[in-house]
CSV table of N, CA and C in Angstrom, one decimal:
chain,number,residue,atom,x,y,z
A,285,UNK,N,12.9,9.6,-5.0
A,285,UNK,CA,11.6,9.4,-5.6
A,285,UNK,C,11.3,7.9,-5.7
A,286,UNK,N,10.1,7.5,-5.3
A,286,UNK,CA,9.7,6.2,-5.5
A,286,UNK,C,9.0,6.0,-6.8
A,287,UNK,N,9.5,5.0,-7.6
A,287,UNK,CA,8.8,4.7,-8.8
A,287,UNK,C,7.6,3.8,-8.6
A,288,UNK,N,6.7,3.8,-9.5
A,288,UNK,CA,5.5,2.9,-9.3
A,288,UNK,C,5.8,1.5,-9.6
A,289,UNK,N,5.7,0.7,-8.5
A,289,UNK,CA,6.0,-0.8,-8.6
A,289,UNK,C,5.0,-1.5,-7.6
A,290,UNK,N,4.8,-2.7,-7.9
A,290,UNK,CA,4.0,-3.5,-6.9
A,290,UNK,C,4.8,-4.8,-6.6
A,291,UNK,N,4.7,-5.3,-5.4
A,291,UNK,CA,5.3,-6.5,-5.0
A,291,UNK,C,4.5,-7.1,-3.9
A,292,UNK,N,4.6,-8.4,-3.7
A,292,UNK,CA,3.9,-9.1,-2.6
A,292,UNK,C,4.9,-10.0,-2.0
A,293,UNK,N,4.7,-10.3,-0.7
A,293,UNK,CA,5.5,-11.2,0.1
A,293,UNK,C,4.7,-11.7,1.3
A,294,UNK,N,5.1,-12.9,1.7
A,294,UNK,CA,4.6,-13.4,3.0
A,294,UNK,C,5.4,-12.8,4.1
A,295,UNK,N,4.7,-12.1,5.0
A,295,UNK,CA,5.3,-11.3,6.0
A,295,UNK,C,5.2,-12.1,7.4
A,296,UNK,N,6.4,-12.4,7.9
A,296,UNK,CA,6.4,-13.0,9.2
A,296,UNK,C,5.6,-14.3,9.3
A,297,UNK,N,5.4,-15.0,8.2
A,297,UNK,CA,4.7,-16.2,8.2
A,297,UNK,C,3.2,-16.2,8.4
A,298,UNK,N,2.6,-15.0,8.5
A,298,UNK,CA,1.2,-15.0,8.8
A,298,UNK,C,0.4,-14.1,7.9
A,299,UNK,N,1.0,-13.2,7.2
A,299,UNK,CA,0.2,-12.3,6.3
A,299,UNK,C,0.9,-12.2,4.9
A,300,UNK,N,0.0,-12.1,3.9
A,300,UNK,CA,0.4,-11.8,2.6
A,300,UNK,C,0.2,-10.3,2.4
A,301,UNK,N,1.3,-9.6,2.1
A,301,UNK,CA,1.3,-8.2,2.0
A,301,UNK,C,1.6,-7.8,0.6
A,302,UNK,N,0.7,-7.0,0.0
A,302,UNK,CA,0.9,-6.5,-1.4
A,302,UNK,C,1.2,-5.0,-1.2
A,303,UNK,N,2.3,-4.5,-1.7
A,303,UNK,CA,2.7,-3.1,-1.5
A,303,UNK,C,2.9,-2.5,-2.9
A,304,UNK,N,2.2,-1.5,-3.2
A,304,UNK,CA,2.3,-0.7,-4.5
A,304,UNK,C,2.9,0.6,-4.2
A,305,UNK,N,4.1,0.9,-4.7
A,305,UNK,CA,4.8,2.1,-4.4
A,305,UNK,C,4.5,3.1,-5.5
A,306,UNK,N,4.4,4.4,-5.0
A,306,UNK,CA,4.1,5.5,-5.9
A,306,UNK,C,4.9,6.7,-5.6
A,307,UNK,N,5.3,7.4,-6.6
A,307,UNK,CA,5.9,8.8,-6.4
A,307,UNK,C,4.8,9.8,-6.6
A,308,UNK,N,5.1,11.0,-6.2
A,308,UNK,CA,4.0,12.1,-6.3
A,308,UNK,C,3.5,12.2,-7.8
A,309,UNK,N,4.4,12.0,-8.7
A,309,UNK,CA,4.0,12.2,-10.1
A,309,UNK,C,3.0,11.1,-10.6
A,310,UNK,N,2.7,10.1,-9.7
A,310,UNK,CA,1.7,9.1,-10.1
A,310,UNK,C,0.5,9.2,-9.2
A,311,UNK,N,0.4,10.3,-8.4
A,311,UNK,CA,-0.8,10.5,-7.6
A,311,UNK,C,-1.9,11.1,-8.4
A,312,UNK,N,-2.9,10.3,-8.7
A,312,UNK,CA,-4.0,10.8,-9.6
A,312,UNK,C,-5.3,10.0,-9.3
A,313,UNK,N,-6.3,10.2,-10.1
A,313,UNK,CA,-7.6,9.5,-10.0
A,313,UNK,C,-7.4,8.0,-10.1
A,314,UNK,N,-6.5,7.6,-10.9
A,314,UNK,CA,-6.2,6.1,-11.0
A,314,UNK,C,-5.7,5.6,-9.7
A,315,UNK,N,-5.0,6.3,-9.0
A,315,UNK,CA,-4.5,5.9,-7.6
A,315,UNK,C,-5.7,5.6,-6.7
A,316,UNK,N,-6.7,6.4,-6.7
A,316,UNK,CA,-7.9,6.2,-5.9
A,316,UNK,C,-8.6,4.9,-6.3
A,317,UNK,N,-8.7,4.7,-7.6
A,317,UNK,CA,-9.3,3.4,-8.1
A,317,UNK,C,-8.5,2.2,-7.6
A,318,UNK,N,-7.2,2.3,-7.7
A,318,UNK,CA,-6.4,1.2,-7.3
A,318,UNK,C,-6.4,0.9,-5.8
A,319,UNK,N,-6.5,2.0,-5.0
A,319,UNK,CA,-6.7,1.8,-3.6
A,319,UNK,C,-8.0,1.1,-3.3
A,320,UNK,N,-9.1,1.5,-3.9
A,320,UNK,CA,-10.3,0.8,-3.7
A,320,UNK,C,-10.2,-0.7,-4.1
A,321,UNK,N,-9.6,-1.0,-5.3
A,321,UNK,CA,-9.5,-2.3,-5.8
A,321,UNK,C,-8.6,-3.2,-4.9
A,322,UNK,N,-7.5,-2.6,-4.4
A,322,UNK,CA,-6.6,-3.3,-3.5
A,322,UNK,C,-7.2,-3.6,-2.2
A,323,UNK,N,-8.0,-2.7,-1.7
A,323,UNK,CA,-8.7,-2.9,-0.4
A,323,UNK,C,-9.8,-4.0,-0.6
A,324,UNK,N,-10.5,-4.0,-1.7
A,324,UNK,CA,-11.5,-5.0,-2.0
A,324,UNK,C,-10.9,-6.4,-2.1
A,325,UNK,N,-9.7,-6.5,-2.7
A,325,UNK,CA,-9.0,-7.7,-2.9
A,325,UNK,C,-8.6,-8.3,-1.5
A,326,UNK,N,-8.1,-7.4,-0.6
A,326,UNK,CA,-7.6,-7.8,0.7
A,326,UNK,C,-8.8,-8.3,1.5
A,327,UNK,N,-9.9,-7.5,1.5
A,327,UNK,CA,-11.1,-7.9,2.3
A,327,UNK,C,-11.7,-9.2,1.8
A,328,UNK,N,-11.8,-9.4,0.5
A,328,UNK,CA,-12.3,-10.6,0.0
A,328,UNK,C,-11.4,-11.8,0.2
A,329,UNK,N,-10.1,-11.6,0.4
A,329,UNK,CA,-9.1,-12.7,0.5
A,329,UNK,C,-9.1,-13.2,1.9
A,330,UNK,N,-9.4,-12.5,2.9
A,330,UNK,CA,-9.4,-13.0,4.3
A,330,UNK,C,-8.5,-12.2,5.2
A,331,UNK,N,-8.4,-12.6,6.4
A,331,UNK,CA,-7.7,-11.9,7.5
A,331,UNK,C,-6.2,-11.8,7.2
A,332,UNK,N,-5.6,-12.8,6.5
A,332,UNK,CA,-4.1,-12.8,6.4
A,332,UNK,C,-3.6,-12.0,5.2
A,333,UNK,N,-4.5,-11.2,4.6
A,333,UNK,CA,-4.1,-10.5,3.3
A,333,UNK,C,-4.2,-9.0,3.6
A,334,UNK,N,-3.1,-8.3,3.1
A,334,UNK,CA,-3.1,-6.8,3.3
A,334,UNK,C,-2.6,-6.2,2.0
A,335,UNK,N,-3.2,-5.0,1.7
A,335,UNK,CA,-2.8,-4.2,0.5
A,335,UNK,C,-2.5,-2.8,1.0
A,336,UNK,N,-1.4,-2.2,0.6
A,336,UNK,CA,-1.0,-0.9,0.9
A,336,UNK,C,-0.4,-0.2,-0.3
A,337,UNK,N,-1.0,1.0,-0.6
A,337,UNK,CA,-0.4,1.9,-1.6
A,337,UNK,C,0.5,2.8,-0.8
A,338,UNK,N,1.8,3.0,-1.2
A,338,UNK,CA,2.7,3.7,-0.4
A,338,UNK,C,3.4,4.8,-1.2
A,339,UNK,N,3.4,6.0,-0.6
A,339,UNK,CA,4.0,7.1,-1.2
A,339,UNK,C,5.3,7.5,-0.4
A,340,UNK,N,6.2,8.1,-1.0
A,340,UNK,CA,7.4,8.5,-0.3
A,340,UNK,C,7.1,9.5,0.7
A,341,UNK,N,7.9,9.6,1.8
A,341,UNK,CA,7.8,10.5,2.8
A,341,UNK,C,7.8,11.9,2.2
A,342,UNK,N,7.0,12.8,2.8
A,342,UNK,CA,7.0,14.2,2.3
A,342,UNK,C,5.9,14.4,1.3
A,343,UNK,N,5.3,13.4,0.8
A,343,UNK,CA,4.1,13.5,-0.1
A,343,UNK,C,2.9,13.2,0.7
A,344,UNK,N,1.9,14.0,0.5
A,344,UNK,CA,0.6,13.8,1.2
A,344,UNK,C,-0.2,12.7,0.4
A,345,UNK,N,-0.3,11.5,0.9
A,345,UNK,CA,-0.9,10.4,0.1
A,345,UNK,C,-2.5,10.7,0.1
A,346,UNK,N,-3.1,10.1,-1.0
A,346,UNK,CA,-4.5,10.2,-1.0
A,346,UNK,C,-5.2,9.3,0.1
A,347,UNK,N,-6.4,9.6,0.3
A,347,UNK,CA,-7.1,8.8,1.4
A,347,UNK,C,-7.0,7.3,1.1
A,348,UNK,N,-6.6,6.5,2.1
A,348,UNK,CA,-6.5,5.1,1.9
A,348,UNK,C,-5.0,4.6,1.6
A,349,UNK,N,-4.1,5.6,1.3
A,349,UNK,CA,-2.7,5.3,1.1
A,349,UNK,C,-1.9,5.7,2.3
A,350,UNK,N,-0.7,5.3,2.3
A,350,UNK,CA,0.2,5.6,3.5
A,350,UNK,C,1.6,6.1,2.9
A,351,UNK,N,2.3,6.7,3.8
A,351,UNK,CA,3.7,7.1,3.5
A,351,UNK,C,4.6,5.9,3.9
A,352,UNK,N,5.8,6.0,3.4
A,352,UNK,CA,6.8,4.9,3.7
A,352,UNK,C,7.0,4.7,5.2
A,353,UNK,N,7.1,5.8,5.9
A,353,UNK,CA,7.3,5.8,7.4
A,353,UNK,C,6.1,5.1,8.0
A,354,UNK,N,4.9,5.5,7.6
A,354,UNK,CA,3.7,4.9,8.1
A,354,UNK,C,3.7,3.4,7.9
A,355,UNK,N,4.1,2.9,6.7
A,355,UNK,CA,4.1,1.5,6.3
A,355,UNK,C,5.0,0.8,7.3
A,356,UNK,N,6.2,1.3,7.5
A,356,UNK,CA,7.2,0.7,8.4
A,356,UNK,C,6.5,0.4,9.8
A,357,UNK,N,5.8,1.4,10.3
A,357,UNK,CA,5.2,1.3,11.6
A,357,UNK,C,4.1,0.2,11.6
A,358,UNK,N,3.3,0.2,10.5
A,358,UNK,CA,2.3,-0.8,10.3
A,358,UNK,C,2.9,-2.2,10.3
A,359,UNK,N,3.9,-2.4,9.5
A,359,UNK,CA,4.5,-3.7,9.4
A,359,UNK,C,5.1,-4.2,10.7
A,360,UNK,N,5.7,-3.3,11.5
A,360,UNK,CA,6.2,-3.7,12.8
A,360,UNK,C,5.2,-4.3,13.7
A,361,UNK,N,3.9,-3.9,13.5
A,361,UNK,CA,2.8,-4.4,14.4
A,361,UNK,C,2.2,-5.7,13.9
A,362,UNK,N,2.5,-6.1,12.6
A,362,UNK,CA,2.0,-7.4,12.1
A,362,UNK,C,2.6,-8.5,12.8
């Protein structure tokens, strides 16, 4: 189970990535609000900024969030 945490890092020298991890027990209306807020932050910050809400594999994430496996694939392309 993934506990709810947030971290940020400079990824491969070009992007600042904020990752907020969630377990299924934290999937609720507040998650949807945080996804919108995180996306707004990334859009306002510029091209080098990314925000991802990440749920463990096997959990259907809400719209705008990804699973851990999906995040790995996204980061490989950055």
